[in-house]
C-alpha angles and dihedrals in degrees: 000000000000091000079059084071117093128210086240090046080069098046094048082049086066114047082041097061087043083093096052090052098055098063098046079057104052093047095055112156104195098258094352112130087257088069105047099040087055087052090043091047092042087046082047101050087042097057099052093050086099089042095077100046082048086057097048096049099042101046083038089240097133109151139187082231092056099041085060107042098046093064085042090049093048086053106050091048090059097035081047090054091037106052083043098060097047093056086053087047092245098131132014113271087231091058093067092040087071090042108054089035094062083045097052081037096063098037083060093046087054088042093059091034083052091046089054089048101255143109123231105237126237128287121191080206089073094045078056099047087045095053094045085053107063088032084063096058105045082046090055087045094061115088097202098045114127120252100231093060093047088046099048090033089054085051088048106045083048097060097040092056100040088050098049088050085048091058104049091049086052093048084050102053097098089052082047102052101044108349094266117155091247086156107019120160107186093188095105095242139128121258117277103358121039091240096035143017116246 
């Protein structure tokens, strides 16, 4: 049964449990079961983020499709907890402003490298934004967690994804300005991290 799973089966999983999630989370009640089960099913659907991408290359089933909806995947799970949470007033709405925006920023930057023919090549930073942000919401899930670690972890999370956008913007300026390969990875492979972009 399980060689009947595609990678992509696991992707769509997951952007299909991505509306199950958001109401556990909205009727949170402090250390009620609702709120555990939606920080046991977001910790869930973070872990196997990587699990996809593993399938893909070790079966060689690697596919365009793939490499586009487990980004996609990745960035609807953590808009979806974001936004939530700032409806709850978990986080400032500012916060995830920066956030998303870096994130839209740099799906535009690999659509215009795509468009030129190259790949924008890996970058430890994403697989760190990446990390922080999904600390940060199961931090902010949390209702015991202590202030000062949501608080540092929020200031965190926020330079580290500003300075890894920053980054990839800076290694692209070459590709900006007149369409140069200034970050090429022919490997074939998607940006940061070899499955998904970060």
């Amino acid at each position: 049964m399980l060689h009947r799973i595609t990678p992509n089966m696991i992707t769509f999983s997951r952007i299909a449990l991505i509306p199950v999630f958001v109401p556990l989370l909205l009727v949170r009640d402090d250390y009620g079961p609702g709120t555990w089960i939606a920080f046991v099913l977001f910790a869930l659907l973070s872990l196997t983020d990587g699990l996809d991408g593993y399938v893909a290359r070790s079966r060689n089933k690697v596919t365009r499709l793939g490499i586009f909806l487990d980004p996609l995947a990745d960035k609807l799970l953590v808009t979806a907890a974001l936004v939530t949470l700032v409806q709850l007033g978990e986080i400032n709405a500012w916060v995830v402003v920066i956030i998303l925006s870096r994130e839209f920023a740099i799906t535009g930057l690999r659509a215009i490298a795509a468009s030129e023919g190259v790949i924008i090549a890996a970058d430890w930073s994403g697989k760190i934004k990446t990390v922080l942000q999904i600390a940060l919401v199961l931090v902010l899930i949390v209702p015991s967690a202590p202030e000062w670690l949501a608080l540092s972890l929020t200031v965190l999370t926020v330079a580290v994804t500003v300075g890894s956008g920053a980054e990839y913007f800076w290694k692209a300026r070459d590709l900006l300005r007149d369409g140069g390969p200034s970050l090429v990875d022919t490997a074939g492979s998607s940006p940061e991290t070899g499955a998904d972009a970060r």
